[in-house]
Every structure is written in structure tokens, then in C-alpha cells.
CSV table of C-alpha atoms and ligand atoms in Angstrom, one decimal:
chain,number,residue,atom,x,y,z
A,135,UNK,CA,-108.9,113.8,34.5
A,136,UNK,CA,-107.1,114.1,38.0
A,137,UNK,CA,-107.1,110.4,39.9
A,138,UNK,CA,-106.5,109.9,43.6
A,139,UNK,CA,-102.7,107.8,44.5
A,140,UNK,CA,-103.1,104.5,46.2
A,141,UNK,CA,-100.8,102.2,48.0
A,142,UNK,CA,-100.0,99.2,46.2
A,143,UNK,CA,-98.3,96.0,48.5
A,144,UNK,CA,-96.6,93.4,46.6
A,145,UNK,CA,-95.5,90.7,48.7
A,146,UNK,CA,-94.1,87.2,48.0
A,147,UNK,CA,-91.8,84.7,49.5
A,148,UNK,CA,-88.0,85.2,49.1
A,149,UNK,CA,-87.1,83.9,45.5
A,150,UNK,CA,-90.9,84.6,44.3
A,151,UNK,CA,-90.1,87.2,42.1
A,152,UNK,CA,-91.2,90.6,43.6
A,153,UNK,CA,-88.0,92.6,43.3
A,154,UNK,CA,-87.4,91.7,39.7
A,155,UNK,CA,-90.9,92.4,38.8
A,156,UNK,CA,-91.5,95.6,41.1
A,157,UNK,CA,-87.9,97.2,39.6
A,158,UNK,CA,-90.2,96.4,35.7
A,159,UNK,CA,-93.3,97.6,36.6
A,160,UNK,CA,-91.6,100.8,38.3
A,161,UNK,CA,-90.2,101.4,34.6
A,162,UNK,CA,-93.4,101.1,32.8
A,163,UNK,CA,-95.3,103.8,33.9
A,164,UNK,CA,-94.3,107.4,35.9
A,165,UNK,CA,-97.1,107.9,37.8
A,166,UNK,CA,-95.5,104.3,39.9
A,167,UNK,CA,-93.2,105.3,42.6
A,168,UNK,CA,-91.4,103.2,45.4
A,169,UNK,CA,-91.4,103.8,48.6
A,170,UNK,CA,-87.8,102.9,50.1
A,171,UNK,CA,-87.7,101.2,53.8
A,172,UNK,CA,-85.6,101.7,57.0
A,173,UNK,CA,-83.7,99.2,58.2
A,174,UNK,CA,-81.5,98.3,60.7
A,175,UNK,CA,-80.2,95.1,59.1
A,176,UNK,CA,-76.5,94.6,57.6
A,177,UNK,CA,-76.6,96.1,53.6
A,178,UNK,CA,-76.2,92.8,51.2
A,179,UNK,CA,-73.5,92.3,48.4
A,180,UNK,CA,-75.5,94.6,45.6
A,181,UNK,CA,-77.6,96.4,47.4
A,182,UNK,CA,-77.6,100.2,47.4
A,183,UNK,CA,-77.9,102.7,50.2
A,184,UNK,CA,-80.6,105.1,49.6
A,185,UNK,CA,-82.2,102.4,46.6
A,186,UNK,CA,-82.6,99.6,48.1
A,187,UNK,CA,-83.2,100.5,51.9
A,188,UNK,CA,-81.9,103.7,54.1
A,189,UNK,CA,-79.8,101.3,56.2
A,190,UNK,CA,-79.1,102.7,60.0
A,191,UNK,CA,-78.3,101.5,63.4
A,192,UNK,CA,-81.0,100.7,66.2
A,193,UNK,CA,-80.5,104.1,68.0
A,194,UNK,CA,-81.7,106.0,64.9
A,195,UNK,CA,-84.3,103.9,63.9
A,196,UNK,CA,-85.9,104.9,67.6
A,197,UNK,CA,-85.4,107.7,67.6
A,198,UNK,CA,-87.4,108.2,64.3
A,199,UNK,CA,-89.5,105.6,65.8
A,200,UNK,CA,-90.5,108.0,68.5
A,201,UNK,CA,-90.7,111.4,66.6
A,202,UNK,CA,-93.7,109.6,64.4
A,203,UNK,CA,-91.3,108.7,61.4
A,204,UNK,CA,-93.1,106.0,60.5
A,205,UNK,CA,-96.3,104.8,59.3
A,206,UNK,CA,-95.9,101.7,60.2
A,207,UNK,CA,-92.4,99.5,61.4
A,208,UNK,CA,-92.5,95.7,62.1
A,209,UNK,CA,-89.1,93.3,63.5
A,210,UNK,CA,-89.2,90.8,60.3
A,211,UNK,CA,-85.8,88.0,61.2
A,212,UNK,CA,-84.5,89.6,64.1
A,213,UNK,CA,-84.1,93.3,62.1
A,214,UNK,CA,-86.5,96.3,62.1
A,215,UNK,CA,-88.0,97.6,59.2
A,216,UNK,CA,-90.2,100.7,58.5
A,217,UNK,CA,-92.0,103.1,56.1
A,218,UNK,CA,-91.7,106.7,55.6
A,219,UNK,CA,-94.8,108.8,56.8
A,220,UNK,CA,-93.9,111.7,55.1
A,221,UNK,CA,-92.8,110.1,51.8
A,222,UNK,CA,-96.1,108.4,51.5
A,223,UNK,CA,-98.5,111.2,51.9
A,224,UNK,CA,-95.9,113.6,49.4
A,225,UNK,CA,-96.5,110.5,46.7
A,226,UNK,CA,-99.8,110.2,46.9
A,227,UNK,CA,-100.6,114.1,47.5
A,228,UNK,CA,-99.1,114.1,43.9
A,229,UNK,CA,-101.2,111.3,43.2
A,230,UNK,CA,-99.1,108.4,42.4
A,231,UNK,CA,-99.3,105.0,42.9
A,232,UNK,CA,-96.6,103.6,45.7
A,233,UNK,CA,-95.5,100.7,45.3
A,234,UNK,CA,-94.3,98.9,49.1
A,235,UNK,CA,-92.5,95.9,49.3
A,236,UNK,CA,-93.5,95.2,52.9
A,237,UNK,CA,-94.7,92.1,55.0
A,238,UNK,CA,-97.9,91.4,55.9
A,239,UNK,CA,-97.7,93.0,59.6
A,240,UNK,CA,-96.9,96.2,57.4
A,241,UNK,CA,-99.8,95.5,55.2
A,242,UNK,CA,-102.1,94.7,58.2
A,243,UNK,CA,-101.5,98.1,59.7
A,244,UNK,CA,-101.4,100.5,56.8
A,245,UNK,CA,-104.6,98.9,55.8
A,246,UNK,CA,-106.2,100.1,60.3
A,247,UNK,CA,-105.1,103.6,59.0
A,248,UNK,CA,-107.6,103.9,56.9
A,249,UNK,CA,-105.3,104.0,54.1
A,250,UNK,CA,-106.8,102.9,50.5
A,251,UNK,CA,-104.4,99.6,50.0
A,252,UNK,CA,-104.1,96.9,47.1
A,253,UNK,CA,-102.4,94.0,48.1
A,254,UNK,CA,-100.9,91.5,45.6
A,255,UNK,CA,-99.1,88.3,46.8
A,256,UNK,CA,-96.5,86.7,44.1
A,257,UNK,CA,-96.2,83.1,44.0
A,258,UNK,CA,-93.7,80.6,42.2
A,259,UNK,CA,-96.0,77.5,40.1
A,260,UNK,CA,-94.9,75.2,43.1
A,261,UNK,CA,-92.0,74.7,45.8
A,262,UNK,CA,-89.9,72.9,43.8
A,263,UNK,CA,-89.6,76.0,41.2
A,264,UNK,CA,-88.9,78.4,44.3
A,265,UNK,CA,-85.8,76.3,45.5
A,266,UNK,CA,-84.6,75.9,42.1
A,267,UNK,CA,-84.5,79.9,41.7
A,268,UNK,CA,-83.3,80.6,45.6
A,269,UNK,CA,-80.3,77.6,44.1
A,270,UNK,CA,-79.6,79.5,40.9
A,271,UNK,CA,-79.1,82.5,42.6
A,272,UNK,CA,-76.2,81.6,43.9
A,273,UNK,CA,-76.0,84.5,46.5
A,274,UNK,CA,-77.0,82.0,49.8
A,275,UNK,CA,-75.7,78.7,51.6
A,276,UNK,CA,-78.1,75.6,51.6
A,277,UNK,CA,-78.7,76.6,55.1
A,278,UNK,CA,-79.8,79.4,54.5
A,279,UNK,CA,-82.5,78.2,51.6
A,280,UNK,CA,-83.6,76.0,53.4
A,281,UNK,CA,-84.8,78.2,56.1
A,282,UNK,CA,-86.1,80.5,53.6
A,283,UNK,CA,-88.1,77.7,52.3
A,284,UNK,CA,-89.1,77.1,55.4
A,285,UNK,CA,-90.3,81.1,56.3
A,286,UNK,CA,-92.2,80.9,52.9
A,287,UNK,CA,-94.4,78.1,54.1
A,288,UNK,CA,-95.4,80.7,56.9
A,289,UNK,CA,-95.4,83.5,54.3
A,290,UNK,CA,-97.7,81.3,52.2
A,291,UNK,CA,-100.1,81.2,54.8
A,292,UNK,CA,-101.1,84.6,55.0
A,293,UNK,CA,-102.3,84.5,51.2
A,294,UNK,CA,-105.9,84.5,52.4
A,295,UNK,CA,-105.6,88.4,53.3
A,296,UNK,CA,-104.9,89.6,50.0
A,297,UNK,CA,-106.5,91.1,47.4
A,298,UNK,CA,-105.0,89.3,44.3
A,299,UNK,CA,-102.6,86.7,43.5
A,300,UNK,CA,-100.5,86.4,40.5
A,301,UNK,CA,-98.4,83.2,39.8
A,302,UNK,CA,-95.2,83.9,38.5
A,303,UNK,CA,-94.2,81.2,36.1
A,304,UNK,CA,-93.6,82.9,33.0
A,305,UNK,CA,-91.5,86.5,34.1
A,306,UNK,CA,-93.0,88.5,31.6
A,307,UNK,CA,-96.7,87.4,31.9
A,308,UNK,CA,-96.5,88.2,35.4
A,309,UNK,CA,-95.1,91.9,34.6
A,310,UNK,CA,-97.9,92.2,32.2
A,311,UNK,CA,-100.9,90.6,35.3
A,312,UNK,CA,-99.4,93.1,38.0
A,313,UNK,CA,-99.7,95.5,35.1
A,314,UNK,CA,-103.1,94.9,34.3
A,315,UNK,CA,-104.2,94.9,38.2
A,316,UNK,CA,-102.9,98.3,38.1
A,317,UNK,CA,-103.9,100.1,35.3
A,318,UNK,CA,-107.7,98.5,36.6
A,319,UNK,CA,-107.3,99.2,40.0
A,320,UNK,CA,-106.5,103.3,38.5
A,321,UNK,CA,-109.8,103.2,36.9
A,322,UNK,CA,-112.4,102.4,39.5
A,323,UNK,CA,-114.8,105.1,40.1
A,324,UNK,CA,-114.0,105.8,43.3
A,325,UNK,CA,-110.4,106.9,42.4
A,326,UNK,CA,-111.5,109.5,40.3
A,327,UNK,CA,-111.7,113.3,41.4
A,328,UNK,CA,-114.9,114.8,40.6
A,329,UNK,CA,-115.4,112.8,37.4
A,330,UNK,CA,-118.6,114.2,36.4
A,331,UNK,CA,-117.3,117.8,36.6
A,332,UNK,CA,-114.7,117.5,34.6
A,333,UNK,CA,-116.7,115.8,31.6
A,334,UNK,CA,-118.9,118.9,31.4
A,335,UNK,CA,-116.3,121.7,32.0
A,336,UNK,CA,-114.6,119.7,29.4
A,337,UNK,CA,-117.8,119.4,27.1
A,338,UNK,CA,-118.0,123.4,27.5
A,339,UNK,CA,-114.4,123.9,26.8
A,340,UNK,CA,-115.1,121.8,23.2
A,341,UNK,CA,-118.1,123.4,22.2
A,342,UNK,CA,-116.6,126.2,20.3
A,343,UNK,CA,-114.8,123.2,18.4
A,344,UNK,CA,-117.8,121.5,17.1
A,345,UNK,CA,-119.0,123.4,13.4
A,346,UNK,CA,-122.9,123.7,14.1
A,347,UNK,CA,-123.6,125.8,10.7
A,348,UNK,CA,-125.3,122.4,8.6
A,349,UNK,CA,-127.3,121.4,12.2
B,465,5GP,P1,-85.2,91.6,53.3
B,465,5GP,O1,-84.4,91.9,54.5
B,465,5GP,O2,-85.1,90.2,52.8
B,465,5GP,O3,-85.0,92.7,52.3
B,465,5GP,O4,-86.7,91.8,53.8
B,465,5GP,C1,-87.3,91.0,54.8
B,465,5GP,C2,-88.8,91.3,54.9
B,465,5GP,O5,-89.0,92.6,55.4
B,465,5GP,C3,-89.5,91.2,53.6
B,465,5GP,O6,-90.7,90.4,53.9
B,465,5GP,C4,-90.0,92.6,53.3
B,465,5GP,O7,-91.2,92.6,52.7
B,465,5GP,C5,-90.1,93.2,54.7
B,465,5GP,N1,-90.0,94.6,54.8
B,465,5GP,C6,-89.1,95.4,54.1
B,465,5GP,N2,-89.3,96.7,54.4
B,465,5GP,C7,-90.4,96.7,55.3
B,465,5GP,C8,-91.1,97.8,56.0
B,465,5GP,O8,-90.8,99.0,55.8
B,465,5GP,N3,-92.1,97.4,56.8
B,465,5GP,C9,-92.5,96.1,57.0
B,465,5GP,N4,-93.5,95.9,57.8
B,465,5GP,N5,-91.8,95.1,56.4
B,465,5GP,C10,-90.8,95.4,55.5
């Protein structure tokens, strides 16, 4: 039975979790696609160009910025960030579910659109927990934690405007919520093309299955 795509937002603060559990979702099911931001902020250690981000310089991002590139763009830390029209309406036109890791002034204006939006915030157990994992990491200076623990304050405050929330204290059980929202969010009625058509085409088709001799 065909289903309409969806955007799905995950959002957390840094060191919440969202990468790991996005890269494990994105494995579990192929109807789940990713939708890969511009940026014009410097590529990290890891991080892959094409995977992780399309990294460019200022003058490209406005000039894609002017030819209607992108859906939506916002200036997150002093960098520019933005979402591929085109590669959003090809997903869902093949009726996938797109995952965007995006902040909330992306979310905010995705949702004006008109575009049908799920938004799922990920949140450590407590502070303590989320400096513990930005420490482990090892990747920044205490500097810069600290000013990440102060952006997720800010971060935390937008929690009112989303749709779910999923603590993530245990990794897998968090995998297995965002999961779950999913694979309910793909089942309501309205995403559904034509429901009721397709049950009695389909009851047609089967007729010639069913032995009626004994009825
Ligand atoms: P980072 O530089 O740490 O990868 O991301 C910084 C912030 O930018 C994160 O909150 C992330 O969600 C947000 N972000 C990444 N890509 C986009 C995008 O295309 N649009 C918007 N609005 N925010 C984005």
C-alpha cells in the first residue's frame, strides 16, 4: 500500500546523542534517507565531504542562496547552514522518510511551508551526563564544552515546540523510541494514499484465490 514521505527533525544539544542515533536509525530501515546540509563552516577532524555536510565558501552558498537552492538556510555560531530544495521533494516524491538534523529556526520554517514535519528533540538524563559525554569525547578544549554547555541551556529551551521527546540514557532504547515514533508516525491515516482503494482492488485481485465450491 503506497504511503506519503515526511520530514522527520531530530534535534538535540551537542553531545545528546543525535548523530549516533540518526547514523542507527538510517541503517534500520530503507525507506529512511538523510538529507545532507550546506555549510560554510571549516570541515572537522572525521568528518566527510559530501556525508557529513557539502562544505563551501560564503560566495557559493549566496549564490545558491539566491537561485532558490534552499528550503530553508539559518547562521547557527557565526556559520551558514542550509537544506537542499530539490533533494527534499526527489525523497519524498519517492516517498521516503528524510531525516534533518537541523536547528530549530530550520524546523520553524520548513514547518510555514506547509511541509508535513515530525520533530523529535533528544535529551541526555541530566546536565551532568551531557558534560561527561562532551569530556569523553575528547575531540574539544574545556572552553569549548563549556560554551556548548552553555548553548544547550538555550537549545533546551526551545523543547516546548516539539512534537516528541526521547531521553537518551540507555543508547539502544533510545534507537528503539525514535524507532517506534517512526514506524507510528508511517501509519497514521492521513499518510496513506487512497487506502480504501487499494483494499478493494486488492480484495478483487484475491477473489480468484479463495475456493468457493463447499460455500
Ligand atoms: P554543527 O556545526 O555542530 O554540525 O551544527 C551546528 C548546528 O547547525 C546544529 O544545531 C545543526 O542542527 C544545525 N544545522 C545543520 N545543518 C543545518 C541546516 O541545513 N539548516 C539549519 N537551519 N540548521 C542546520
Amino acid at each position: 500500500m503506497r504511503k506519503k514521505g515526511f520530514l522527520v527533525t531530530i534535534a538535540s544539544p551537542s553531545g545528546g546523542g543525535k548523530s549516533t542515533i540518526c547514523k542507527e536509525i538510517l541503517s534500520i530501515n530503507p525507506l529512511f534517507c538523510y538529507s545532507i546540509s550546506w555549510t560554510t563552516r571549516n570541515i572537522r577532524g572525521n568528518e566527510i565531504d559530501g556525508k557529513d555536510y557539502f562544505f563551501t565558501d560564503i560566495e557559493t552558498f549566496n549564490k545558491k542562496l539566491k537561485a532558490g537552492f534552499f528550503i530553508e538556510y539559518a547562521e547557527v555560531h557565526g556559520n551558514y547552514y542550509g537544506t537542499s530544495k530539490d533533494y527534499l521533494e526527489n525523497c519524498l516524491n519517492e516517498e521516503k522518510i528524510v531525516l534533518l538534523d537541523i536547528d530549530v529556526q530550520g524546523v520553524e520554517s520548513i514547518k510555514k511551508q506547509g511541509f508535513d514535519v515530525v520533530s523529535i528533540f533528544i535529551l541526555p538524563p541530566n546536565e551532568n551526563v551531557l558534560k561527561k559525554r562532551l569530556l569523553d569525547r575528547g575531540t574539544d578544549s574545556i572552553e569549548v564544552i563549556n560554551k556548548r554547555l552553555e548553548n544547550s541551556k538555550k537549545e533546551i529551551n526551545y523543547l516546548q515546540s516539539y512534537d516528541y521527546l526521547v531521553i537518551n540514557e540507555d543508547f539502544l532504547k533510545a534507537v528503539e523510541t525514535v524507532n517506534d515514533i517512526l514506524v507510528a508516525e508511517m501509519n497514521r491515516l492521513n499518510r496513506y494514499v487512497d487506502p480504501l482503494n487499494y483494499y478493494y482492488i486488492n480484495s478483487n485481485n484475491s477473489q480468484s484465490e479463495i475456493d468457493t465450491t463447499n460455500l
